[in-house]
mmCIF file of C-alpha atoms and ligand atoms in Angstrom:
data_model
loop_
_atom_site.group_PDB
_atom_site.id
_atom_site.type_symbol
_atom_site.label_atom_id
_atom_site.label_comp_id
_atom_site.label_asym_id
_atom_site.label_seq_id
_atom_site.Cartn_x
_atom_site.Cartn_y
_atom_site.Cartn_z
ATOM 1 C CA UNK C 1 0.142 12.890 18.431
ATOM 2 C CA UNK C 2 -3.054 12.212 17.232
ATOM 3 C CA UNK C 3 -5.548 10.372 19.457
ATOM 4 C CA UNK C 4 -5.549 6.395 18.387
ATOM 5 C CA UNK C 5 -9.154 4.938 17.818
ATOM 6 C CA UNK C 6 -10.652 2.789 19.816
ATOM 7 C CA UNK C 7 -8.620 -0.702 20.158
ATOM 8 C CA UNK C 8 -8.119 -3.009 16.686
ATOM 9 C CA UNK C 9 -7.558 -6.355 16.303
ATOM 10 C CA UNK C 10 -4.539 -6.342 15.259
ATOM 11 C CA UNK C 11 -1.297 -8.071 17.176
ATOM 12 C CA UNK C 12 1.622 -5.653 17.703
ATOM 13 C CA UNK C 13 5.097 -6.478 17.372
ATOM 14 C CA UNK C 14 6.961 -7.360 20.343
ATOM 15 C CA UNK C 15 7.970 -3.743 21.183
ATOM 16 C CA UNK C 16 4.943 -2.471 20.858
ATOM 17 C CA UNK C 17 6.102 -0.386 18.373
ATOM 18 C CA UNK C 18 4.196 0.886 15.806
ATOM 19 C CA UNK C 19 4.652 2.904 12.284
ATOM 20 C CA UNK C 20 1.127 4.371 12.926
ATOM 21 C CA UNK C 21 2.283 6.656 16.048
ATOM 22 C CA UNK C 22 4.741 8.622 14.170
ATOM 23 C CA UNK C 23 2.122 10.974 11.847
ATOM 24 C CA UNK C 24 0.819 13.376 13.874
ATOM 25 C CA UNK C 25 -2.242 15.847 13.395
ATOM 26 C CA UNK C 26 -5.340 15.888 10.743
ATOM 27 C CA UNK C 27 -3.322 16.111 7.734
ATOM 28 C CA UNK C 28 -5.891 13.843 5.671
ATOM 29 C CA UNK C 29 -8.693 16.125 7.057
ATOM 30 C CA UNK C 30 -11.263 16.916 4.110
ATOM 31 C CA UNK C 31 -10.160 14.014 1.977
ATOM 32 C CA UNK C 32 -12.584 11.585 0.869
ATOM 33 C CA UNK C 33 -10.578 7.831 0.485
ATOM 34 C CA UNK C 34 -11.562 4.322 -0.522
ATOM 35 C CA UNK C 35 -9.596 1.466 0.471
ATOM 36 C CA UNK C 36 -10.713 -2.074 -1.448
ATOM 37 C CA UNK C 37 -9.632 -5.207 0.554
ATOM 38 C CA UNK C 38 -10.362 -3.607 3.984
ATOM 39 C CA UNK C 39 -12.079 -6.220 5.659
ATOM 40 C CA UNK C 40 -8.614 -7.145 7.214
ATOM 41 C CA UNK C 41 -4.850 -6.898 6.951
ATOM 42 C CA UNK C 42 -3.214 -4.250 5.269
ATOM 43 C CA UNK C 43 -6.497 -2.657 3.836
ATOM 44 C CA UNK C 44 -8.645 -2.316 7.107
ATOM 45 C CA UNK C 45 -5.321 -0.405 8.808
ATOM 46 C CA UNK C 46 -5.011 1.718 6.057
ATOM 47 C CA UNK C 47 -8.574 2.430 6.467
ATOM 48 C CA UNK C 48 -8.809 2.967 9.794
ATOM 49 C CA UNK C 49 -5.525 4.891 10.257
ATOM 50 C CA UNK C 50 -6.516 7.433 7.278
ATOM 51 C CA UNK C 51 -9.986 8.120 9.102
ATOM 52 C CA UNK C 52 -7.392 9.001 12.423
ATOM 53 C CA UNK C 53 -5.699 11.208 10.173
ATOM 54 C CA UNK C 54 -8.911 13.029 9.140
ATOM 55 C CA UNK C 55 -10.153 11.552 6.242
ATOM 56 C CA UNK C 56 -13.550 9.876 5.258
ATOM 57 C CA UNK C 57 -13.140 6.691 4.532
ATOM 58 C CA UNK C 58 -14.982 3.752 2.230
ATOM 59 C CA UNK C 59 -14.413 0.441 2.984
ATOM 60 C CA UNK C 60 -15.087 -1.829 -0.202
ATOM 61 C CA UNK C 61 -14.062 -6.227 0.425
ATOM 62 C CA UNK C 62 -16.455 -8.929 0.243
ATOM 63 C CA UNK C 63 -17.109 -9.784 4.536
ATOM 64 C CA UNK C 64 -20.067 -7.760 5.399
ATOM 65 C CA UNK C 65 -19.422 -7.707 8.771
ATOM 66 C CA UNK C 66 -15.588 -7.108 9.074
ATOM 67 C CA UNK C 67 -16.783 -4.104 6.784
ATOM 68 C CA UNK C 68 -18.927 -3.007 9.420
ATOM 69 C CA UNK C 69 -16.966 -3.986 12.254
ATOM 70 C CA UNK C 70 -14.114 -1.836 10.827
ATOM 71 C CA UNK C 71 -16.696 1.150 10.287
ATOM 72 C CA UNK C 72 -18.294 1.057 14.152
ATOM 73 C CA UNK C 73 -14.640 1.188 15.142
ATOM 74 C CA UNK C 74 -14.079 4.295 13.099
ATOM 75 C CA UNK C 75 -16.763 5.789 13.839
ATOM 76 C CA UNK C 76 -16.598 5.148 18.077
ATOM 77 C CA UNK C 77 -13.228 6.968 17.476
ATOM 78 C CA UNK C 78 -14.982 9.878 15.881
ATOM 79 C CA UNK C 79 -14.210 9.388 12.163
ATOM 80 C CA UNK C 80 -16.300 9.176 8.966
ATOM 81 C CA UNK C 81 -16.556 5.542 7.267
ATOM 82 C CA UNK C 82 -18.631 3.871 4.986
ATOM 83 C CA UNK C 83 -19.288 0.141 4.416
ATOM 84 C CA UNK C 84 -19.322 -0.687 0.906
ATOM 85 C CA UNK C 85 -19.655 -5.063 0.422
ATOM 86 C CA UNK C 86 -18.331 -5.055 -2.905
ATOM 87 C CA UNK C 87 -16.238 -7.578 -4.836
ATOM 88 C CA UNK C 88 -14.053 -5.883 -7.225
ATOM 89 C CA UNK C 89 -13.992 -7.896 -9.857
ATOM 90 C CA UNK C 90 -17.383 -7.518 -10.811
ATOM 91 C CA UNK C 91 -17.102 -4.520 -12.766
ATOM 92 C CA UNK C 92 -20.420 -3.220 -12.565
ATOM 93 C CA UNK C 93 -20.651 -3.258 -8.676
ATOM 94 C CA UNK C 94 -17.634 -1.503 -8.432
ATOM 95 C CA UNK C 95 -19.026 1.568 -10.831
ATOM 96 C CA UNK C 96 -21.870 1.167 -8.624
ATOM 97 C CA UNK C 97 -20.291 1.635 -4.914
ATOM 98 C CA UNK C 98 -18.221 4.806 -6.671
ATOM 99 C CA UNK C 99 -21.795 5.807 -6.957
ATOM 100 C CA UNK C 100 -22.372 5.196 -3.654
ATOM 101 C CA UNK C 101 -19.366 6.728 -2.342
ATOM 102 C CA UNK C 102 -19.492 9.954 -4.293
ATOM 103 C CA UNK C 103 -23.288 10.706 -3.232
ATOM 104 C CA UNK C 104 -22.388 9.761 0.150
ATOM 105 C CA UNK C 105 -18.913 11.530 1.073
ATOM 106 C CA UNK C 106 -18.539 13.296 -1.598
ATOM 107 C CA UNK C 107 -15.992 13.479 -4.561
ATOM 108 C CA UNK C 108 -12.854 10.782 -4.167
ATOM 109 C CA UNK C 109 -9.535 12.078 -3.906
ATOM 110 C CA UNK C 110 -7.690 9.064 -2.622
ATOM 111 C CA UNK C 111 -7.948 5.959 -3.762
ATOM 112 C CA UNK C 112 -5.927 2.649 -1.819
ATOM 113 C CA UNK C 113 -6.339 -0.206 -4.753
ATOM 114 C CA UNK C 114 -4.963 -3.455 -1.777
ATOM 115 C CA UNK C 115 -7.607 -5.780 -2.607
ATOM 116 C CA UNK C 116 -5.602 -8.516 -3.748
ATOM 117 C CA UNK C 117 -4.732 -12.993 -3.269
ATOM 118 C CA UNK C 118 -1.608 -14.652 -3.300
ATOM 119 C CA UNK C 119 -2.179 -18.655 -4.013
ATOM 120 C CA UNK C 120 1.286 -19.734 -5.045
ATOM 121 C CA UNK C 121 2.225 -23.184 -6.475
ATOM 122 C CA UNK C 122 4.176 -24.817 -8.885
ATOM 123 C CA UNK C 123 2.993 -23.752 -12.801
ATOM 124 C CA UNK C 124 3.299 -27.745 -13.178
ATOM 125 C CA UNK C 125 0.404 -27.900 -11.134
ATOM 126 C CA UNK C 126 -2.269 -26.583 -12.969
ATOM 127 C CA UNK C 127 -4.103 -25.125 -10.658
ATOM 128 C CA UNK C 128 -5.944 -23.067 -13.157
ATOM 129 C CA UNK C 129 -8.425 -21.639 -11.112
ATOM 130 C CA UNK C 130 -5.965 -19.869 -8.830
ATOM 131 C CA UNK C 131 -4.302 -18.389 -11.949
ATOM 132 C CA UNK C 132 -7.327 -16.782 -12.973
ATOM 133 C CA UNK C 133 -8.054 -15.950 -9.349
ATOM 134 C CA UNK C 134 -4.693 -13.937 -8.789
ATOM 135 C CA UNK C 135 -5.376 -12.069 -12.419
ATOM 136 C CA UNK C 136 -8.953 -11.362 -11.878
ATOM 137 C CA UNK C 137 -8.665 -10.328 -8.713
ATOM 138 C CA UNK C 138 -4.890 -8.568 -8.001
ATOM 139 C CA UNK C 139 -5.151 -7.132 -11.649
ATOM 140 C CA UNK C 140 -8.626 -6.552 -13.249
ATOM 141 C CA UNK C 141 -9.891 -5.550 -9.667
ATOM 142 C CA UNK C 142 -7.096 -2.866 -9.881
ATOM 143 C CA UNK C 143 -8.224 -1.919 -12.939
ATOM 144 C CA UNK C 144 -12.020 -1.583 -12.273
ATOM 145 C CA UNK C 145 -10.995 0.373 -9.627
ATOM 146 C CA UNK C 146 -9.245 2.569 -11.550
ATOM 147 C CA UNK C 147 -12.298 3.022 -14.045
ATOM 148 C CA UNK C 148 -14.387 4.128 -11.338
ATOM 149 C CA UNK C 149 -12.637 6.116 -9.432
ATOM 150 C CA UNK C 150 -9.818 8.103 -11.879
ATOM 151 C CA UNK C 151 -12.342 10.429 -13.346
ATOM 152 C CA UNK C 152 -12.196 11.946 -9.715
ATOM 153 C CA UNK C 153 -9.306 12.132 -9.072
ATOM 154 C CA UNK C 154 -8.808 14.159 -12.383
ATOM 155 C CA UNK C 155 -11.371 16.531 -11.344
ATOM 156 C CA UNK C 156 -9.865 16.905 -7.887
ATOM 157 C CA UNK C 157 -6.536 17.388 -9.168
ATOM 158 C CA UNK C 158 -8.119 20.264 -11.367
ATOM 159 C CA UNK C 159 -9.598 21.972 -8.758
ATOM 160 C CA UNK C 160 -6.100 22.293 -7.270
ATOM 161 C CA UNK C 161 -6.726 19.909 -4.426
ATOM 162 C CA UNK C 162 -4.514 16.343 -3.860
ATOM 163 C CA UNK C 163 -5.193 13.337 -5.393
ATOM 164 C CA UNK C 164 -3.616 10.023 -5.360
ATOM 165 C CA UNK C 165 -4.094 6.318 -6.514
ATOM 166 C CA UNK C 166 -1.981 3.978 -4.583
ATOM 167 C CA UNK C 167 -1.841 0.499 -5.078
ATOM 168 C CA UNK C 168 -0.170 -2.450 -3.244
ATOM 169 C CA UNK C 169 2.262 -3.899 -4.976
ATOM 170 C CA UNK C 170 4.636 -7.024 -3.741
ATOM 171 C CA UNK C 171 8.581 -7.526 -3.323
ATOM 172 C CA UNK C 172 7.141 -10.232 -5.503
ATOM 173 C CA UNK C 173 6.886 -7.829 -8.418
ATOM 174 C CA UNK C 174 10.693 -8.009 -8.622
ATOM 175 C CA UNK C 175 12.099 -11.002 -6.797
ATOM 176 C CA UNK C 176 12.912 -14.406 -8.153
ATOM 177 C CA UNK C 177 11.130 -16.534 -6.207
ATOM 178 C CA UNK C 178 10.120 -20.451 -7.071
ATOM 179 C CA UNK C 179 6.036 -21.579 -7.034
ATOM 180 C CA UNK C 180 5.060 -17.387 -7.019
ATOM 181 C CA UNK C 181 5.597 -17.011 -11.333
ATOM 182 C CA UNK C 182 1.362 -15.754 -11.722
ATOM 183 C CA UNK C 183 1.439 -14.119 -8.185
ATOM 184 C CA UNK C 184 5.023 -11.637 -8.817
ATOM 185 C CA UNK C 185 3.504 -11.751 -12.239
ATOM 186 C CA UNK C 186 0.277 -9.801 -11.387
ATOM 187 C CA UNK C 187 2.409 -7.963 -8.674
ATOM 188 C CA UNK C 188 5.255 -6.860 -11.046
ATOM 189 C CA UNK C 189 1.713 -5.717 -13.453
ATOM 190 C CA UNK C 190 0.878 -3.130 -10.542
ATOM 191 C CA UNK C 191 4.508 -1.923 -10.308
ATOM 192 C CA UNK C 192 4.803 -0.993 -13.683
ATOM 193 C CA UNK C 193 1.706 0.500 -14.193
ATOM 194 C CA UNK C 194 2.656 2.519 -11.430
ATOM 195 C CA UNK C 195 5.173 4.232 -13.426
ATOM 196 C CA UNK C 196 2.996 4.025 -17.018
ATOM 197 C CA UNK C 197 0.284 5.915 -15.560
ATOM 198 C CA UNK C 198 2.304 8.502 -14.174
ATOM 199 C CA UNK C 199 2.953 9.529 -17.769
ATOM 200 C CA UNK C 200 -0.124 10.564 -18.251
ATOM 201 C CA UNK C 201 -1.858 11.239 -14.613
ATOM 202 C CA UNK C 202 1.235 13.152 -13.196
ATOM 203 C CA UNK C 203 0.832 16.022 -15.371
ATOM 204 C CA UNK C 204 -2.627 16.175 -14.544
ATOM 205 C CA UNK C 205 -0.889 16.189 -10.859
ATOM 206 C CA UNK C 206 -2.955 12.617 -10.009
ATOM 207 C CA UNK C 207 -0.243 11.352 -7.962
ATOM 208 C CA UNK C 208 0.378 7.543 -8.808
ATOM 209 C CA UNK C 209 2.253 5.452 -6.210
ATOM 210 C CA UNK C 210 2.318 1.761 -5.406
ATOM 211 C CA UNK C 211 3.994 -0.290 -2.018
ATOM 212 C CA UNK C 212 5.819 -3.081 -2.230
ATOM 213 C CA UNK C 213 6.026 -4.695 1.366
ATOM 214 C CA UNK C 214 7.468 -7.480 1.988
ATOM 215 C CA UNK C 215 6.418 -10.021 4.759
ATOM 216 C CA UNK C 216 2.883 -8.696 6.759
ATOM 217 C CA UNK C 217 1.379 -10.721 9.514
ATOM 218 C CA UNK C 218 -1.815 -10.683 7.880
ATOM 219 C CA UNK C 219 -4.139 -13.409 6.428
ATOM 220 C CA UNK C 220 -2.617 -13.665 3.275
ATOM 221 C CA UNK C 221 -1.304 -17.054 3.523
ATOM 222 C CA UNK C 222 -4.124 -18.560 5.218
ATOM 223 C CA UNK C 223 -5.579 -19.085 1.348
ATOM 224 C CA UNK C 224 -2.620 -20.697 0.016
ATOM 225 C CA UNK C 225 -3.263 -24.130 -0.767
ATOM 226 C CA UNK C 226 0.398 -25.588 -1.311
ATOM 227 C CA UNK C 227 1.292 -27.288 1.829
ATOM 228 C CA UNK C 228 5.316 -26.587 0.919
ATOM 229 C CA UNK C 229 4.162 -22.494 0.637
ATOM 230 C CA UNK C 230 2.294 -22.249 3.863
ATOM 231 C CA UNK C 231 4.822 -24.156 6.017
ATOM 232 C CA UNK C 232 7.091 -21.595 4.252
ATOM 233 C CA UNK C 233 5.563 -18.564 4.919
ATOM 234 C CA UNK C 234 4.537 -19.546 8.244
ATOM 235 C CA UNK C 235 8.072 -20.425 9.056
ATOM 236 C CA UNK C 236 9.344 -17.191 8.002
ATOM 237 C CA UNK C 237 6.635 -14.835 10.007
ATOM 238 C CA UNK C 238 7.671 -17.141 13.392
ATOM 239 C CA UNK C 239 11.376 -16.587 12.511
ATOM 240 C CA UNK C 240 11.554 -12.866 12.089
ATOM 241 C CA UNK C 241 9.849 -9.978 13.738
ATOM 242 C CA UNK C 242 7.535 -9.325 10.576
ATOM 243 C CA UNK C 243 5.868 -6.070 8.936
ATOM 244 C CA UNK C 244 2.608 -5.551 10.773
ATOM 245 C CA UNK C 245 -0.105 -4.270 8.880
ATOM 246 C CA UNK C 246 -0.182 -0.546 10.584
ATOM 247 C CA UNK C 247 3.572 -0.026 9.126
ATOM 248 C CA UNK C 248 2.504 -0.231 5.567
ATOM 249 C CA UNK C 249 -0.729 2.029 6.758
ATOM 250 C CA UNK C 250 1.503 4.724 7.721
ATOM 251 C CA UNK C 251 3.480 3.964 4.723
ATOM 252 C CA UNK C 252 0.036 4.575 2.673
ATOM 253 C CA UNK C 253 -0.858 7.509 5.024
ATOM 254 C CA UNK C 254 2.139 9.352 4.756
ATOM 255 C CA UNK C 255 2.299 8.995 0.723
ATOM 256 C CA UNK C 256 -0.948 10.951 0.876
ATOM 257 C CA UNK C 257 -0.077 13.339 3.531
ATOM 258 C CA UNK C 258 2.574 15.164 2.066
ATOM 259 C CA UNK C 259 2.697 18.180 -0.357
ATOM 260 C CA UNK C 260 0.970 17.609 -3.594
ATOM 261 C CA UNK C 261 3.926 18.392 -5.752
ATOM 262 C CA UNK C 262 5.770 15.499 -4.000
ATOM 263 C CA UNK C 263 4.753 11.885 -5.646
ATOM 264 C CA UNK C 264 6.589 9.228 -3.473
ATOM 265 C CA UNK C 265 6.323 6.505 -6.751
ATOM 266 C CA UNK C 266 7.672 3.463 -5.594
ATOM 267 C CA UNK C 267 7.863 2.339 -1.802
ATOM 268 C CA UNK C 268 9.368 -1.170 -1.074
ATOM 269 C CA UNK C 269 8.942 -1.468 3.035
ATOM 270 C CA UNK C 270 10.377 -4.620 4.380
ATOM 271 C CA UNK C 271 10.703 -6.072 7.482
ATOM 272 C CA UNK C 272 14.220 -5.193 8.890
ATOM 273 C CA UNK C 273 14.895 -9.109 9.224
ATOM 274 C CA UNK C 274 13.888 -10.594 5.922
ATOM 275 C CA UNK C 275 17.311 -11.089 3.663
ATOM 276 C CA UNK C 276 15.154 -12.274 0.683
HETATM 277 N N1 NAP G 301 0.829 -9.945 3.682
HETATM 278 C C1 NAP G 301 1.933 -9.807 2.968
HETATM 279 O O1 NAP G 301 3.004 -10.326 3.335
HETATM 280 C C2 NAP G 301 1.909 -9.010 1.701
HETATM 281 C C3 NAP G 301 3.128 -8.688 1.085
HETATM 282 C C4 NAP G 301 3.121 -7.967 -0.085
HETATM 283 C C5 NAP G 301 1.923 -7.561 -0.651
HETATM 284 N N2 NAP G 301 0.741 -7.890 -0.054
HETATM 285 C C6 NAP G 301 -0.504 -7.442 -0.696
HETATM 286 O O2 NAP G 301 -1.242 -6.715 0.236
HETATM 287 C C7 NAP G 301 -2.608 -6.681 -0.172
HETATM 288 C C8 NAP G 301 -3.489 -6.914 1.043
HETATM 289 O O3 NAP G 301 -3.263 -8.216 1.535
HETATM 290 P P1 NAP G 301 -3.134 -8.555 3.079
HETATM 291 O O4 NAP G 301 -1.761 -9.032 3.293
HETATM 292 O O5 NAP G 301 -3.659 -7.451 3.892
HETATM 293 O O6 NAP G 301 -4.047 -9.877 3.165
HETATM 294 P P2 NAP G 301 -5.556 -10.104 3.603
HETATM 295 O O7 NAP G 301 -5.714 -9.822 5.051
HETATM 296 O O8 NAP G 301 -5.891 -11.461 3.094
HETATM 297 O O9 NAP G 301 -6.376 -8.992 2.789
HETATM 298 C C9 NAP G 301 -6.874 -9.191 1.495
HETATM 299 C C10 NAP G 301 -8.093 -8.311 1.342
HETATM 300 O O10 NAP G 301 -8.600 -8.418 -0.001
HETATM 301 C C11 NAP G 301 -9.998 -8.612 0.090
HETATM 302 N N3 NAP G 301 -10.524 -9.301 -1.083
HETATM 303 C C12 NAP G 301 -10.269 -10.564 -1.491
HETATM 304 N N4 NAP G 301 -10.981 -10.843 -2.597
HETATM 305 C C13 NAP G 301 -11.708 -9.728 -2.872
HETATM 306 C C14 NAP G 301 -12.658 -9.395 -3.873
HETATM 307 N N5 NAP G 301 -12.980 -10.269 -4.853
HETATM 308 N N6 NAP G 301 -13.234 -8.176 -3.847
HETATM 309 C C15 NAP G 301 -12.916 -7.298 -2.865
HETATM 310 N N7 NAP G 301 -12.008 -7.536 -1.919
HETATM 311 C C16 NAP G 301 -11.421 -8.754 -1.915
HETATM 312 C C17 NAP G 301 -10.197 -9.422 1.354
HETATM 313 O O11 NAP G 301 -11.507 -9.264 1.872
HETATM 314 P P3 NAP G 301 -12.773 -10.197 1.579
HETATM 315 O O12 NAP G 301 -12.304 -11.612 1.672
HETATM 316 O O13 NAP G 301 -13.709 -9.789 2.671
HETATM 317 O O14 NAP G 301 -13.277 -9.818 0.218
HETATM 318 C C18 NAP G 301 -9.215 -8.717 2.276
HETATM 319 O O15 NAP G 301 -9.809 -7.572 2.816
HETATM 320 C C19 NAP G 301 -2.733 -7.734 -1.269
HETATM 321 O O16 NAP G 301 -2.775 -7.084 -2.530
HETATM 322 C C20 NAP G 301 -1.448 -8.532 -1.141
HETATM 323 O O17 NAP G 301 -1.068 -9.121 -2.352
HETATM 324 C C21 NAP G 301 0.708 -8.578 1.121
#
């Protein structure tokens, strides 16, 4: 069992129990990962929970200080983590922190594309603005990652070594589900990329996998702006004992942890309760 970091912010479940006990060891030791959208939620797990497992870690979102909350942690706990403020959909600052990461840590290997919003509403509505927000962000952030970061992990993957792009998909990306038609839209973009791009990056042996959780106690819904959504959402994470963000970390971690001529594609992790 490998030694937990020092304590997160994160609430447990009511057992206590969490995904991230059950990998054990360094596996991820001499990896070099970036995780966009790790200021909180799903992304900062995944970030710190690969630096547990050995790897070093940079931390790309937009919160300066979460960043660097996030990397202290890491590092009190004895792991390797940069802070990178970025937002990912300006393309140039996102070539620029690969930059950063590759003179710093070295060459990436590992790439977690999370960053992503969910601002659902009726299409009736208009809101415009959080149309283009949900495509710029949960698909041409995904893709500037990808520009900066695949050349890597081709080189890696040449050199013999693992490499993997994982993205975080939705149950969105293939549910029906009224007021979420731009959000499952953008989700059910990542999804099939997933398997598009293993075409051509799996016989390079770039492993390409994407997770598709469904409900995480994160602060996802804090930005939705339809009143009917939020009561919604916040209904359903009282009613049912919900996904915490460390189960889709070890979900993330164990995708990368195990041999590299095993590509685990498509993940869809949902908590036990949720029917939908
Ligand atoms: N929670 C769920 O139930 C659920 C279910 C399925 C899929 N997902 C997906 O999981 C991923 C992570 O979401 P989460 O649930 O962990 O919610 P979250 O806590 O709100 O995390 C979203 C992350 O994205 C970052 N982000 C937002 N805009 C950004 C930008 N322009 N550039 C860089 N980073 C940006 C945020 O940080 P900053 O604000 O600091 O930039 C934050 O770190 C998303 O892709 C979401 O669609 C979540």
């Amino acid at each position: 069992m490998s030694k937990p970091l020092a304590a997160s912010t994160h609430s447990r479940n009511d057992q206590g129990a969490l995904m991230s006990q059950i990998i054990t060891g360094t596996p991820l030791e001499g990896r070099v990962a970036v995780v966009t959208g790790a200021s909180s939620g799903i992304g900062e797990a995944t970030a710190e929970r690969l630096a547990q497992l050995g790897a070093k870690v940079a931390l790309l979102a937009r919160r300066k200080d979460r960043l660097e909350a996030a990397a202290e942690r890491i590092a009190g706990g004895g792991g390797a983590a940069l802070a990178l403020p970025t937002d990912v959909t300006d393309r140039a600052a996102v070539l620029a922190a690969a930059d950063r990461v590759t003179a710093d840590l070295g060459p990436v290997d590992l790439v977690f594309a999370n960053a992503g919003v969910q601002l659902i509403s009726q299409i009736g509505d208009l809101k415009v603005e959080d149309w283009s927000a949900q495509i710029d962000l949960n698909i041409k952030g995904v893709m500037n990652t990808i520009e900066a970061f695949v050349r890597s992990l081709e080189l890696v993957a040449a050199e013999g070594r693992p490499a993997d792009l994982i993205t975080t998909s939705s149950i969105a990306a293939t549910r029906v589900l009224e007021k979420f038609s731009v959000y499952s839209g953008t989700k059910a973009y990542l999804s099939h990329l997933t398997r598009l791009l293993r075409t051509e990056l799996g016989r390079k042996m770039v492993r390409v996998s994407t997770v598709e959780p469904g409900m995480v106690d994160t602060e996802l819904p804090d930005h939705v702006t339809d009143p009917d959504a939020t009561r919604l959402m916040a209904d359903l994470l009282r009613q049912i004992d919900c996904l915490q963000s460390e189960d889709v970390a070890e979900t993330v971690a164990f995708i990368a942890s195990v041999p590299r001529h095993v590509n685990l594609t498509e993940i869809t992790i949902l908590p036990t309760a949720q029917a939908v």
